[in-house]
Amino acid sequence: MSTITSRGTITIDVEACKGCELCITACPPQVLSMGTALNQAGFHSPLLHPGCTGCAACLFVCPDFCFEVFRFEQPMATAVPA
Amino acid sequence: MVTIDTEHPPSNARQVGALKPDLLITGEHHLCPGCGEPLALRCLLDTITELELTAQTIGVMGIGCYTAFSMTLDVDLVQALHGRAPSVATGVKRMRPDATVFTLQGDGDMVNEGLQEVLHTAARGEAVTCVLLNNGVFGETGGHMTATTVLGQRTKNTLEGRDAAYHGYPILIGDLLARLEGATYVARGSVHNAGAVARTKKMVRRALECQERREGFSFVEILTMCPTGWFIPTGEGPGYLHDTLGEVHVMGELKVDGRIRTTEELHAENVARQRDVEARLAAGGLDD
Ligand code: SF4
Ligand code: SF4
Ligand code: SF4
């Protein structure tokens, strides 16, 4: 096991998402990926992986206002399989 | 792969960004996936909130996909006919000089249907702020060419690409307005990536501040993605915008405090800014 540090995190309004994927490419550390589950409207939505910096790039580019962005007072370490 | 809970807000963190702009009653809308117009609208609304202008703001809406937001916008609005928003805004501002007056129009609305309205409003130096959402197509009616469609751009009625010999040349409306004496602040932003959105928001702020100082006409053109009208996958929208519209409608502040800036100046600034934004994003944030 190793650890990845996250300086920030986000919430995602999955039901508001229209699956455009703009957030995926906008995220500088590339910690967003498209999930496989469908929301009520039939769209895929993003998943967050460890390493978010709280930079808010995802919020800036989301046309459907799906994100809230937070910065931790103390960075969070998440254990990940090596 | 490890996935982090994004359903519940964390308890030990400071919120730095909210879901929807304060001035939208709901974030729900029926614009297409990957549309750039909600991003441009966010730049405008968040700036109005930050400058504490909400109570005195009156917007004038043109007609396009963005008009759907007139149902959920929490500011006073007047609905204009196609292309007439700048003239309506002139009337509003002259009757209510203390109001902050903005217009919101698309390229079809402003540059095709009502070009003379914005030209005369700028030439008269009316202290209003006109915002143009420019995607180079009539998005709402199916993706046809507008006056701002760039040469080679494929649209519903330019299937082989816009051809100067047959369709004429695009109108670079920002550059045209910048030449007018009455225009004090003219800028062209874009929403094709986070850095561009942050920069565009600053342009909107400067335009509204220009109006607050009663310094004349201010204008912000914002290049927006229209994947539906461009017939491309949503994920390709930002790159397409940058490589087609963005190459011709060059981003930057075209006129500041009445001084026109050259395309070379804009290009040099764009390269420097791109590097700066990449560095700041890598360091963890776009806020100052
Ligand atoms: S806040 Fe920044 S790092 Fe975190 S998910 Fe959004 S874009 Fe990625
Ligand atoms: S940018 Fe917004 S709407 Fe598009 S996929 Fe990401 S969360 Fe969904
Ligand atoms: S047609 Fe184009 S401008 Fe209109 S909502 Fe769809 S993507 Fe946006």
Short mmCIF file of C-alpha atoms and ligand atoms in Angstrom, two decimals:
data_model
loop_
_atom_site.label_atom_id
_atom_site.label_comp_id
_atom_site.label_asym_id
_atom_site.label_seq_id
_atom_site.Cartn_x
_atom_site.Cartn_y
_atom_site.Cartn_z
CA MET A 1 0.00 0.00 0.00
CA SER A 2 1.06 3.60 -0.60
CA THR A 3 -0.73 6.88 0.12
CA ILE A 4 -1.91 9.76 -2.06
CA THR A 5 -2.49 13.17 -0.50
CA SER A 6 -5.57 15.26 -1.29
CA ARG A 7 -5.49 18.98 -0.52
CA GLY A 8 -9.11 19.37 -1.48
CA THR A 9 -12.26 17.51 -2.39
CA ILE A 10 -15.55 17.99 -4.21
CA THR A 11 -19.19 17.01 -4.14
CA ILE A 12 -20.91 16.03 -7.40
CA ASP A 13 -24.61 16.49 -8.09
CA VAL A 14 -24.94 13.28 -10.06
CA GLU A 15 -28.55 13.89 -11.07
CA ALA A 16 -27.71 17.30 -12.61
CA CYS A 17 -24.85 15.88 -14.70
CA LYS A 18 -25.29 15.54 -18.46
CA GLY A 19 -22.15 13.48 -19.01
CA CYS A 20 -20.36 16.01 -21.23
CA GLU A 21 -16.92 15.03 -19.85
CA LEU A 22 -15.60 18.61 -19.87
CA CYS A 23 -14.56 18.21 -16.21
CA ILE A 24 -12.51 15.10 -16.97
CA THR A 25 -10.03 16.88 -19.25
CA ALA A 26 -10.13 20.10 -17.20
CA CYS A 27 -8.87 18.50 -13.98
CA PRO A 28 -5.12 19.29 -13.80
CA PRO A 29 -4.09 16.27 -11.64
CA GLN A 30 -6.45 14.05 -13.70
CA VAL A 31 -8.27 12.66 -10.67
CA LEU A 32 -11.71 12.54 -12.32
CA SER A 33 -12.88 9.66 -14.48
CA MET A 34 -16.25 8.82 -16.00
CA GLY A 35 -18.25 6.26 -14.03
CA THR A 36 -20.36 3.55 -15.59
CA ALA A 37 -23.56 4.09 -13.58
CA LEU A 38 -26.37 6.04 -15.24
CA ASN A 39 -28.39 8.78 -13.55
CA GLN A 40 -32.18 9.18 -13.88
CA ALA A 41 -31.77 11.05 -17.15
CA GLY A 42 -29.51 8.31 -18.55
CA PHE A 43 -26.15 10.09 -18.33
CA HIS A 44 -22.83 8.85 -16.94
CA SER A 45 -21.24 11.09 -14.32
CA PRO A 46 -17.69 11.53 -13.02
CA LEU A 47 -15.98 9.73 -10.12
CA LEU A 48 -13.30 11.32 -7.91
CA HIS A 49 -10.03 9.55 -7.13
CA PRO A 50 -7.42 10.56 -4.52
CA GLY A 51 -5.20 13.58 -5.27
CA CYS A 52 -7.70 16.45 -5.65
CA THR A 53 -6.07 19.83 -5.03
CA GLY A 54 -9.30 21.82 -4.58
CA CYS A 55 -8.34 24.01 -7.55
CA ALA A 56 -11.97 24.31 -8.76
CA ALA A 57 -11.14 23.83 -12.45
CA CYS A 58 -13.98 21.29 -12.64
CA LEU A 59 -16.43 23.82 -11.24
CA PHE A 60 -15.25 26.47 -13.72
CA VAL A 61 -15.98 24.25 -16.74
CA CYS A 62 -19.14 22.38 -15.70
CA PRO A 63 -22.11 23.72 -17.70
CA ASP A 64 -24.56 22.00 -15.38
CA PHE A 65 -23.30 23.37 -12.05
CA CYS A 66 -22.61 19.91 -10.59
CA PHE A 67 -19.64 20.72 -8.34
CA GLU A 68 -18.96 22.10 -4.90
CA VAL A 69 -15.27 22.47 -4.10
CA PHE A 70 -13.58 22.29 -0.69
CA ARG A 71 -10.04 22.70 0.61
CA PHE A 72 -8.91 20.75 3.64
CA GLU A 73 -7.33 22.55 6.60
CA GLN A 74 -4.94 19.58 6.80
CA PRO A 75 -4.29 17.52 3.63
CA MET A 76 -5.91 14.09 3.71
CA ALA A 77 -3.94 10.94 2.99
CA THR A 78 -5.71 8.04 1.29
CA ALA A 79 -4.22 4.58 1.18
CA VAL A 80 -4.12 3.11 -2.31
CA PRO A 81 -2.90 -0.27 -3.52
CA ALA A 82 0.73 0.08 -4.60
CA MET B 1 -9.20 2.30 -8.45
CA VAL B 2 -9.94 4.05 -5.16
CA THR B 3 -12.98 6.31 -5.35
CA ILE B 4 -13.68 9.13 -2.93
CA ASP B 5 -17.17 9.91 -1.57
CA THR B 6 -18.57 12.91 -3.46
CA GLU B 7 -22.09 12.70 -2.16
CA HIS B 8 -21.53 14.32 1.24
CA PRO B 9 -19.63 17.56 1.93
CA PRO B 10 -16.55 16.99 4.14
CA SER B 11 -16.62 18.29 7.71
CA ASN B 12 -13.00 19.37 8.04
CA ALA B 13 -12.74 21.55 4.95
CA ARG B 14 -13.42 25.09 3.82
CA GLN B 15 -15.78 25.52 0.88
CA VAL B 16 -14.19 27.44 -2.00
CA GLY B 17 -16.80 27.03 -4.70
CA ALA B 18 -20.57 26.59 -4.81
CA LEU B 19 -22.78 24.53 -7.08
CA LYS B 20 -24.73 27.21 -8.93
CA PRO B 21 -24.39 30.99 -9.14
CA ASP B 22 -26.35 32.79 -6.38
CA LEU B 23 -28.37 34.66 -8.99
CA LEU B 24 -29.88 31.53 -10.48
CA ILE B 25 -32.96 30.26 -8.66
CA THR B 26 -32.11 26.75 -9.79
CA GLY B 27 -29.06 25.29 -11.50
CA GLU B 28 -31.29 23.10 -13.65
CA HIS B 29 -31.60 24.05 -17.28
CA HIS B 30 -32.31 22.35 -20.58
CA LEU B 31 -29.29 23.55 -22.54
CA CYS B 32 -27.33 20.78 -24.27
CA PRO B 33 -24.55 18.76 -22.65
CA GLY B 34 -21.23 20.56 -23.07
CA CYS B 35 -22.80 23.93 -23.94
CA GLY B 36 -20.58 26.93 -23.14
CA GLU B 37 -23.38 29.40 -22.51
CA PRO B 38 -24.03 28.45 -18.85
CA LEU B 39 -20.31 28.97 -18.15
CA ALA B 40 -20.38 32.45 -19.65
CA LEU B 41 -23.55 33.22 -17.72
CA ARG B 42 -21.84 32.13 -14.52
CA CYS B 43 -18.99 34.61 -15.18
CA LEU B 44 -21.53 37.40 -15.50
CA LEU B 45 -23.76 36.48 -12.56
CA ASP B 46 -20.96 35.76 -10.10
CA THR B 47 -19.36 39.09 -10.97
CA ILE B 48 -22.61 40.97 -10.38
CA THR B 49 -22.85 39.26 -6.98
CA GLU B 50 -19.21 39.97 -6.09
CA LEU B 51 -19.50 43.65 -7.02
CA GLU B 52 -22.71 43.83 -4.93
CA LEU B 53 -24.67 45.21 -7.88
CA THR B 54 -27.59 42.76 -7.72
CA ALA B 55 -30.28 45.14 -6.46
CA GLN B 56 -29.51 47.81 -9.06
CA THR B 57 -28.95 45.50 -12.04
CA ILE B 58 -31.33 45.34 -14.99
CA GLY B 59 -30.60 42.85 -17.75
CA VAL B 60 -31.87 42.93 -21.32
CA MET B 61 -32.09 39.52 -22.98
CA GLY B 62 -31.72 38.75 -26.65
CA ILE B 63 -33.12 35.60 -28.19
CA GLY B 64 -31.17 32.36 -28.26
CA CYS B 65 -30.65 29.22 -26.21
CA TYR B 66 -29.50 31.32 -23.21
CA THR B 67 -32.92 33.04 -23.13
CA ALA B 68 -34.17 29.94 -21.29
CA PHE B 69 -32.38 31.34 -18.23
CA SER B 70 -34.74 34.33 -18.10
CA MET B 71 -37.13 32.03 -16.22
CA THR B 72 -34.61 31.26 -13.48
CA LEU B 73 -32.46 34.42 -13.29
CA ASP B 74 -32.86 36.31 -10.03
CA VAL B 75 -32.23 39.79 -11.49
CA ASP B 76 -34.63 42.24 -13.12
CA LEU B 77 -34.92 41.50 -16.83
CA VAL B 78 -36.44 42.99 -19.95
CA GLN B 79 -36.92 40.76 -22.98
CA ALA B 80 -35.96 42.39 -26.27
CA LEU B 81 -36.84 41.34 -29.79
CA HIS B 82 -34.14 39.72 -31.97
CA GLY B 83 -31.06 41.94 -32.05
CA ARG B 84 -32.64 44.92 -30.32
CA ALA B 85 -31.22 44.45 -26.83
CA PRO B 86 -28.63 47.27 -26.98
CA SER B 87 -31.30 49.79 -27.98
CA VAL B 88 -33.64 48.60 -25.25
CA ALA B 89 -30.72 48.82 -22.82
CA THR B 90 -30.11 52.40 -23.96
CA GLY B 91 -33.69 53.29 -23.05
CA VAL B 92 -33.46 51.56 -19.69
CA LYS B 93 -30.16 53.28 -18.82
CA ARG B 94 -31.38 56.73 -19.85
CA MET B 95 -34.50 56.38 -17.71
CA ARG B 96 -32.63 54.75 -14.81
CA PRO B 97 -29.08 56.17 -14.91
CA ASP B 98 -28.25 54.63 -11.53
CA ALA B 99 -29.04 51.12 -12.70
CA THR B 100 -26.33 48.72 -13.88
CA VAL B 101 -27.55 47.63 -17.29
CA PHE B 102 -26.27 44.63 -19.22
CA THR B 103 -27.42 42.88 -22.37
CA LEU B 104 -26.99 39.20 -23.15
CA GLN B 105 -27.05 38.23 -26.83
CA GLY B 106 -25.74 35.53 -29.11
CA ASP B 107 -23.85 36.07 -32.34
CA GLY B 108 -26.93 35.37 -34.47
CA ASP B 109 -28.92 37.88 -32.44
CA MET B 110 -26.29 40.61 -32.19
CA VAL B 111 -24.22 40.35 -35.38
CA ASN B 112 -26.82 39.09 -37.86
CA GLU B 113 -30.25 40.20 -36.73
CA GLY B 114 -29.40 43.47 -35.05
CA LEU B 115 -25.90 44.58 -35.98
CA GLN B 116 -26.76 48.24 -36.24
CA GLU B 117 -28.19 48.33 -32.71
CA VAL B 118 -24.93 47.43 -31.02
CA LEU B 119 -22.86 49.61 -33.35
CA HIS B 120 -24.91 52.71 -32.67
CA THR B 121 -25.11 51.99 -28.94
CA ALA B 122 -21.31 51.76 -28.84
CA ALA B 123 -20.85 54.82 -31.04
CA ARG B 124 -23.10 56.86 -28.77
CA GLY B 125 -21.00 55.77 -25.83
CA GLU B 126 -23.99 54.59 -23.84
CA ALA B 127 -22.88 53.50 -20.37
CA VAL B 128 -24.19 49.95 -20.70
CA THR B 129 -22.35 46.62 -20.82
CA CYS B 130 -23.15 44.35 -23.76
CA VAL B 131 -22.22 40.70 -23.44
CA LEU B 132 -22.02 38.55 -26.56
CA LEU B 133 -22.03 34.77 -26.45
CA ASN B 134 -20.27 33.89 -29.70
CA ASN B 135 -20.29 30.30 -30.95
CA GLY B 136 -20.35 31.02 -34.67
CA VAL B 137 -23.69 29.32 -35.32
CA PHE B 138 -27.41 29.83 -34.86
CA GLY B 139 -27.45 27.17 -32.12
CA GLU B 140 -31.08 27.48 -31.13
CA THR B 141 -32.42 26.97 -34.63
CA GLY B 142 -30.16 24.12 -35.68
CA GLY B 143 -26.57 25.19 -36.29
CA HIS B 144 -26.62 27.45 -39.36
CA MET B 145 -23.89 29.91 -40.28
CA THR B 146 -23.85 33.35 -38.67
CA ALA B 147 -21.90 36.46 -39.53
CA THR B 148 -19.15 35.37 -37.11
CA THR B 149 -18.69 31.84 -38.52
CA VAL B 150 -15.01 31.59 -39.46
CA LEU B 151 -13.73 30.63 -42.91
CA GLY B 152 -13.64 26.86 -43.31
CA GLN B 153 -16.09 26.29 -40.45
CA ARG B 154 -18.62 23.58 -41.23
CA THR B 155 -22.22 24.48 -40.40
CA LYS B 156 -25.64 23.29 -41.54
CA ASN B 157 -25.56 25.52 -44.60
CA THR B 158 -21.80 25.59 -45.17
CA LEU B 159 -21.28 21.84 -45.35
CA GLU B 160 -17.94 22.19 -47.14
CA GLY B 161 -16.87 24.93 -44.75
CA ARG B 162 -17.50 28.66 -44.99
CA ASP B 163 -16.13 29.90 -48.30
CA ALA B 164 -15.21 33.58 -48.60
CA ALA B 165 -16.02 33.67 -52.32
CA TYR B 166 -19.55 32.43 -51.75
CA HIS B 167 -20.45 33.27 -48.13
CA GLY B 168 -18.29 36.31 -47.52
CA TYR B 169 -15.92 36.94 -44.64
CA PRO B 170 -16.72 36.75 -40.93
CA ILE B 171 -17.35 39.93 -38.96
CA LEU B 172 -14.97 40.29 -36.02
CA ILE B 173 -17.42 42.23 -33.96
CA GLY B 174 -15.12 42.94 -31.01
CA ASP B 175 -12.50 44.47 -33.30
CA LEU B 176 -15.17 46.48 -35.09
CA LEU B 177 -16.60 47.89 -31.86
CA ALA B 178 -13.14 48.69 -30.51
CA ARG B 179 -12.66 51.17 -33.36
CA LEU B 180 -15.63 53.24 -32.22
CA GLU B 181 -14.85 56.31 -30.16
CA GLY B 182 -17.73 55.73 -27.73
CA ALA B 183 -16.47 52.27 -26.73
CA THR B 184 -14.20 52.44 -23.69
CA TYR B 185 -13.64 48.82 -22.78
CA VAL B 186 -13.78 45.94 -25.29
CA ALA B 187 -12.62 42.41 -24.51
CA ARG B 188 -12.91 38.94 -25.94
CA GLY B 189 -12.87 35.99 -23.58
CA SER B 190 -13.68 32.33 -23.89
CA VAL B 191 -14.89 29.42 -21.77
CA HIS B 192 -12.93 26.59 -23.38
CA ASN B 193 -10.93 25.83 -20.23
CA ALA B 194 -10.77 26.83 -16.58
CA GLY B 195 -8.06 29.44 -17.11
CA ALA B 196 -10.06 31.09 -19.89
CA VAL B 197 -13.17 31.16 -17.70
CA ALA B 198 -11.25 32.82 -14.85
CA ARG B 199 -9.81 35.38 -17.26
CA THR B 200 -13.19 36.06 -18.86
CA LYS B 201 -14.69 36.70 -15.45
CA LYS B 202 -12.09 39.41 -14.88
CA MET B 203 -13.04 40.97 -18.22
CA VAL B 204 -16.69 41.07 -17.17
CA ARG B 205 -15.64 42.70 -13.91
CA ARG B 206 -13.64 45.40 -15.72
CA ALA B 207 -16.54 46.05 -18.08
CA LEU B 208 -19.02 46.48 -15.24
CA GLU B 209 -16.57 48.68 -13.34
CA CYS B 210 -16.22 50.81 -16.47
CA GLN B 211 -19.99 51.22 -16.51
CA GLU B 212 -20.03 52.08 -12.79
CA ARG B 213 -17.52 54.85 -13.48
CA ARG B 214 -19.83 56.05 -16.31
CA GLU B 215 -16.91 55.90 -18.71
CA GLY B 216 -18.83 54.90 -21.82
CA PHE B 217 -19.78 51.72 -23.62
CA SER B 218 -18.30 48.41 -22.49
CA PHE B 219 -18.37 45.12 -24.31
CA VAL B 220 -17.36 41.56 -23.51
CA GLU B 221 -17.51 38.93 -26.22
CA ILE B 222 -17.31 35.37 -24.89
CA LEU B 223 -16.52 32.45 -27.20
CA THR B 224 -18.73 29.52 -26.16
CA MET B 225 -18.91 25.86 -27.17
CA CYS B 226 -21.93 24.65 -29.16
CA PRO B 227 -21.21 20.95 -29.69
CA THR B 228 -24.77 20.39 -30.93
CA GLY B 229 -24.57 23.08 -33.61
CA TRP B 230 -21.01 22.10 -34.51
CA PHE B 231 -21.99 18.41 -34.80
CA ILE B 232 -19.08 17.20 -32.68
CA PRO B 233 -18.83 15.14 -29.45
CA THR B 234 -19.12 17.29 -26.30
CA GLY B 235 -15.59 16.46 -25.18
CA GLU B 236 -14.15 17.90 -28.41
CA GLY B 237 -15.91 21.25 -27.98
CA PRO B 238 -13.16 23.13 -26.10
CA GLY B 239 -10.42 22.03 -28.53
CA TYR B 240 -12.57 22.84 -31.55
CA LEU B 241 -13.35 26.28 -30.14
CA HIS B 242 -9.68 27.01 -29.53
CA ASP B 243 -8.59 25.83 -32.99
CA THR B 244 -11.35 27.33 -35.15
CA LEU B 245 -13.16 30.33 -33.64
CA GLY B 246 -10.30 31.13 -31.26
CA GLU B 247 -7.76 31.37 -34.07
CA VAL B 248 -9.71 34.14 -35.80
CA HIS B 249 -11.57 35.85 -32.95
CA VAL B 250 -8.38 36.37 -30.93
CA MET B 251 -8.88 36.47 -27.18
CA GLY B 252 -7.76 39.32 -25.00
CA GLU B 253 -8.58 42.88 -24.00
CA LEU B 254 -9.00 44.66 -27.34
CA LYS B 255 -9.46 48.12 -25.89
CA VAL B 256 -8.66 49.30 -22.39
CA ASP B 257 -9.27 52.86 -21.17
CA GLY B 258 -9.93 53.86 -24.76
CA ARG B 259 -6.62 52.48 -26.12
CA ILE B 260 -6.82 49.86 -28.90
CA ARG B 261 -4.38 46.96 -28.59
CA THR B 262 -2.82 45.20 -31.59
CA THR B 263 -3.30 41.53 -32.48
CA GLU B 264 0.45 41.00 -31.86
CA GLU B 265 0.10 42.39 -28.35
CA LEU B 266 -2.85 40.06 -27.72
CA HIS B 267 -0.99 37.01 -29.03
CA ALA B 268 2.06 37.70 -26.88
CA GLU B 269 -0.13 38.19 -23.82
CA ASN B 270 -2.11 35.00 -24.53
CA VAL B 271 1.05 32.88 -24.63
CA ALA B 272 2.34 34.36 -21.35
CA ARG B 273 -1.03 33.94 -19.64
CA GLN B 274 -1.42 30.35 -20.71
CA ARG B 275 1.88 29.50 -19.04
CA ASP B 276 0.87 31.37 -15.91
CA VAL B 277 -2.51 29.59 -15.68
CA GLU B 278 -0.92 26.18 -16.13
CA ALA B 279 1.55 26.95 -13.34
CA ARG B 280 -1.18 28.21 -11.02
CA LEU B 281 -3.44 25.22 -11.69
CA ALA B 282 -0.53 22.88 -11.00
CA ALA B 283 0.10 24.79 -7.75
CA GLY B 284 -3.50 24.20 -6.77
CA GLY B 285 -5.85 27.07 -7.54
CA LEU B 286 -6.91 29.90 -9.81
CA ASP B 287 -8.01 32.37 -7.14
CA ASP B 288 -5.67 35.23 -6.32
S1 SF4 C 1 -11.02 20.64 -7.66
FE1 SF4 C 1 -9.36 20.56 -9.21
S2 SF4 C 1 -8.20 18.73 -8.64
FE2 SF4 C 1 -10.17 18.56 -7.60
S3 SF4 C 1 -11.45 17.35 -8.99
FE3 SF4 C 1 -11.84 19.52 -9.45
S4 SF4 C 1 -10.42 19.98 -11.09
FE4 SF4 C 1 -9.70 18.07 -10.19
S1 SF4 C 2 -18.67 18.84 -16.63
FE1 SF4 C 2 -20.47 18.67 -15.32
S2 SF4 C 2 -22.11 17.93 -16.65
FE2 SF4 C 2 -20.18 17.55 -17.70
S3 SF4 C 2 -19.61 15.43 -17.11
FE3 SF4 C 2 -18.59 16.82 -15.68
S4 SF4 C 2 -20.03 16.94 -13.97
FE4 SF4 C 2 -21.19 16.12 -15.68
S1 SF4 C 3 -27.68 24.37 -29.44
FE1 SF4 C 3 -25.59 25.00 -28.94
S2 SF4 C 3 -25.80 26.98 -27.87
FE2 SF4 C 3 -27.84 25.99 -27.89
S3 SF4 C 3 -27.95 24.89 -25.91
FE3 SF4 C 3 -27.20 23.44 -27.47
S4 SF4 C 3 -24.96 23.55 -27.33
FE4 SF4 C 3 -25.78 25.38 -26.30
#
